[in-house]
Coordinates of C-alpha atoms in Angstrom, one line a residue:
E21 CA -20.3 -4.4 12.9
V22 CA -18.3 -1.2 12.6
K23 CA -20.4 -0.3 9.9
N24 CA -23.4 -0.6 12.1
A25 CA -21.6 0.9 15.6
I26 CA -20.7 4.1 12.7
S27 CA -24.2 3.6 11.7
K28 CA -25.7 5.1 14.4
I29 CA -22.8 8.2 14.6
D30 CA -24.9 11.8 13.1
K31 CA -24.1 11.9 9.6
N32 CA -23.0 15.3 9.6
R33 CA -20.4 14.5 13.1
L34 CA -18.2 11.9 11.2
L35 CA -16.4 11.6 8.6
L36 CA -14.7 8.4 7.5
I37 CA -11.1 8.2 6.9
D38 CA -8.3 6.0 5.3
W39 CA -10.9 3.6 3.2
D40 CA -13.5 2.8 2.4
L41 CA -16.4 1.3 4.8
G42 CA -19.4 0.2 1.8
S43 CA -20.9 3.4 3.4
K44 CA -22.5 5.8 1.4
K45 CA -21.8 8.9 -0.2
T46 CA -23.5 10.6 1.3
D47 CA -21.6 10.6 3.2
N48 CA -18.4 12.8 4.9
Y49 CA -15.2 10.6 3.6
L50 CA -11.1 11.5 3.1
L51 CA -10.0 7.9 1.4
Q52 CA -7.0 6.1 0.3
D53 CA -8.1 4.8 -2.8
F54 CA -5.9 0.8 -2.6
G55 CA -7.6 0.1 -5.9
Q56 CA -7.2 2.5 -9.1
G57 CA -5.3 4.9 -7.3
F58 CA -2.4 2.2 -6.7
Y59 CA -2.3 -0.3 -9.5
N60 CA -2.1 3.6 -11.7
C61 CA 1.3 3.3 -9.2
L62 CA 2.3 -0.1 -10.4
E63 CA 2.2 1.4 -13.5
E64 CA 4.2 4.3 -13.4
A65 CA 7.0 2.0 -12.2
L66 CA 6.6 -0.8 -15.2
L67 CA 10.0 -0.5 -16.6
L68 CA 11.5 -0.8 -12.9
F69 CA 9.9 -4.2 -12.3
K70 CA 10.7 -5.9 -15.7
K71 CA 14.3 -5.8 -13.6
Y72 CA 12.3 -9.2 -12.1
N73 CA 11.9 -12.4 -12.7
G74 CA 8.6 -11.9 -10.6
I75 CA 6.4 -10.3 -8.2
N76 CA 4.4 -11.7 -4.9
F77 CA 2.7 -9.1 -2.9
I78 CA 2.9 -9.9 1.4
Y79 CA -0.2 -9.8 2.6
P80 CA 0.3 -11.5 5.7
E81 CA -2.5 -12.8 8.3
Y82 CA -2.4 -10.1 10.8
T83 CA -2.5 -7.6 8.6
Y84 CA -6.2 -4.9 7.8
H85 CA -4.6 -3.8 4.8
P86 CA -7.8 -3.7 2.2
W87 CA -7.7 -6.5 -0.2
E88 CA -8.6 -4.7 -3.1
S89 CA -5.3 -4.0 -3.0
V90 CA -4.5 -7.6 -4.7
E91 CA -6.8 -7.4 -6.3
Y92 CA -5.3 -4.3 -9.0
F93 CA -2.8 -6.0 -7.9
K94 CA -3.4 -9.6 -9.7
K95 CA -4.7 -7.4 -12.9
F96 CA -1.4 -5.1 -13.0
C97 CA 0.5 -8.6 -13.5
K98 CA -2.3 -10.6 -15.4
K99 CA -2.1 -7.6 -18.4
Y100 CA 0.8 -7.1 -18.4
N101 CA 2.8 -10.8 -18.2
F102 CA 4.3 -11.6 -14.9
S103 CA 5.1 -14.5 -12.8
F104 CA 3.5 -13.9 -9.6
S105 CA 2.0 -14.3 -5.9
I106 CA 0.5 -13.4 -2.7
I107 CA 2.1 -14.6 -0.1
R108 CA -0.8 -14.7 2.3
N109 CA 1.6 -16.1 5.6
S110 CA 4.9 -14.4 6.8
K111 CA 5.7 -18.0 7.6
Y112 CA 6.5 -18.4 4.4
L113 CA 8.4 -15.4 3.2
K114 CA 11.3 -16.7 1.6
V115 CA 13.3 -13.6 -0.1
E116 CA 14.4 -14.9 -3.5
K117 CA 16.8 -13.4 -6.6
G118 CA 15.2 -12.0 -9.5
V119 CA 12.0 -11.1 -7.9
A120 CA 10.4 -7.7 -6.3
Y121 CA 8.3 -7.5 -3.5
I122 CA 5.5 -5.4 -2.2
T123 CA 4.8 -5.5 0.8
V124 CA 1.9 -3.5 2.8
N125 CA 3.2 -3.9 7.0
D126 CA 6.9 -2.7 7.8
R127 CA 7.1 -5.8 9.8
I128 CA 7.7 -7.7 7.2
M129 CA 9.9 -5.5 5.2
Y130 CA 12.1 -5.6 8.0
N131 CA 12.4 -9.4 7.5
L132 CA 12.3 -9.0 4.2
L133 CA 15.6 -6.8 3.9
D134 CA 17.1 -8.7 7.0
Q135 CA 16.9 -11.4 4.3
C136 CA 18.1 -9.5 2.4
I137 CA 21.2 -9.0 4.5
T138 CA 22.0 -12.9 5.4
E139 CA 21.2 -14.0 1.7
N140 CA 23.4 -10.9 1.1
L141 CA 21.1 -10.1 -2.0
E142 CA 21.0 -6.1 -2.9
L143 CA 18.1 -4.7 -2.3
G144 CA 17.2 -2.9 -5.7
K145 CA 20.1 -5.1 -8.3
D146 CA 18.8 -8.5 -6.8
V147 CA 15.2 -7.6 -5.4
G148 CA 13.0 -5.0 -5.8
L149 CA 10.9 -4.0 -3.3
L150 CA 8.3 -1.6 -3.5
S151 CA 6.5 -0.8 0.2
Y152 CA 2.9 1.2 1.0
N153 CA 3.2 4.1 3.3
E154 CA 6.2 6.4 4.2
T155 CA 7.4 7.2 6.4
P156 CA 10.4 9.2 7.5
I157 CA 13.0 5.9 7.5
K158 CA 12.4 4.4 5.1
R159 CA 14.4 7.9 3.1
F160 CA 17.2 5.9 4.5
I161 CA 17.3 2.6 5.0
Y162 CA 19.2 1.3 2.1
K163 CA 19.9 4.3 0.3
G164 CA 15.8 4.6 0.3
I165 CA 12.3 2.2 0.4
S166 CA 10.0 3.1 -2.9
V167 CA 7.2 4.0 -1.7
V168 CA 3.3 3.8 -3.3
S169 CA 1.3 6.0 -0.1
I170 CA -1.1 9.3 0.3
D171 CA 0.6 12.2 1.2
F172 CA -0.6 11.7 5.4
K173 CA 0.4 16.1 6.2
D174 CA -2.5 16.6 4.0
F175 CA -4.4 13.6 5.2
G176 CA -4.1 15.0 9.0
A177 CA -4.1 18.8 7.6
I178 CA -7.7 18.9 5.4
A179 CA -9.4 15.7 8.8
A180 CA -8.6 18.8 11.5
E181 CA -10.4 21.5 8.7
F182 CA -13.2 18.4 9.0
V183 CA -13.3 18.7 13.1
K184 CA -12.7 23.1 13.2
T185 CA -15.4 23.6 10.8
N186 CA -17.5 21.1 10.4
K187 CA -17.6 22.2 6.8
A188 CA -19.1 19.3 4.6
I189 CA -16.4 16.8 2.9
K190 CA -16.0 14.2 -0.2
K191 CA -12.4 13.6 -1.2
F192 CA -10.2 11.1 -1.7
L193 CA -6.1 11.0 -1.4
P194 CA -4.6 11.2 -4.6
T195 CA -1.7 7.6 -4.3
K196 CA 1.8 9.4 -4.9
L197 CA 4.7 6.8 -6.3
I198 CA 8.5 7.2 -4.3
L199 CA 10.3 6.1 -6.9
R200 CA 13.5 5.5 -4.1
D201 CA 17.1 3.0 -4.9
S202 CA 15.4 -0.6 -3.7
L203 CA 13.3 -0.2 -6.8

């Protein structure tokens, strides 16, 4: 329905943001790379992931995060022989010692952190955590949560420039890994 709705908007005045809806590449876009960019960040953290017995990607039932990240996660785990699972139902999240977790939703991240406290598991040693999307609070939680993120300040500035000038834009923002003590 979204593709149909946006097809009615003048393509010169439309800016697709965040993730690709399968639009024609002649459209204006400012996107994140949830595939290869995410994969590259996982490779950057390879040695840290090797501290753990496995990696679980938590993809809750209520997320709209692009599935593409899960596909690249599986590709990464297979290439480097990691035991892995994808948790698609949040009620089945049970934190285990010796496992690293990837979260795409802060509500799930808080649940995971709460379980770590309850089970007396130390983040970055007993359990690993990599979260999607930098937020100011992630610098301070548990001595810092490692994240995969774009620079949202740049994202907003570039989008605002498009609105002000209506100058065509076709850009993927770089996905970066910010390492902190949680991994």
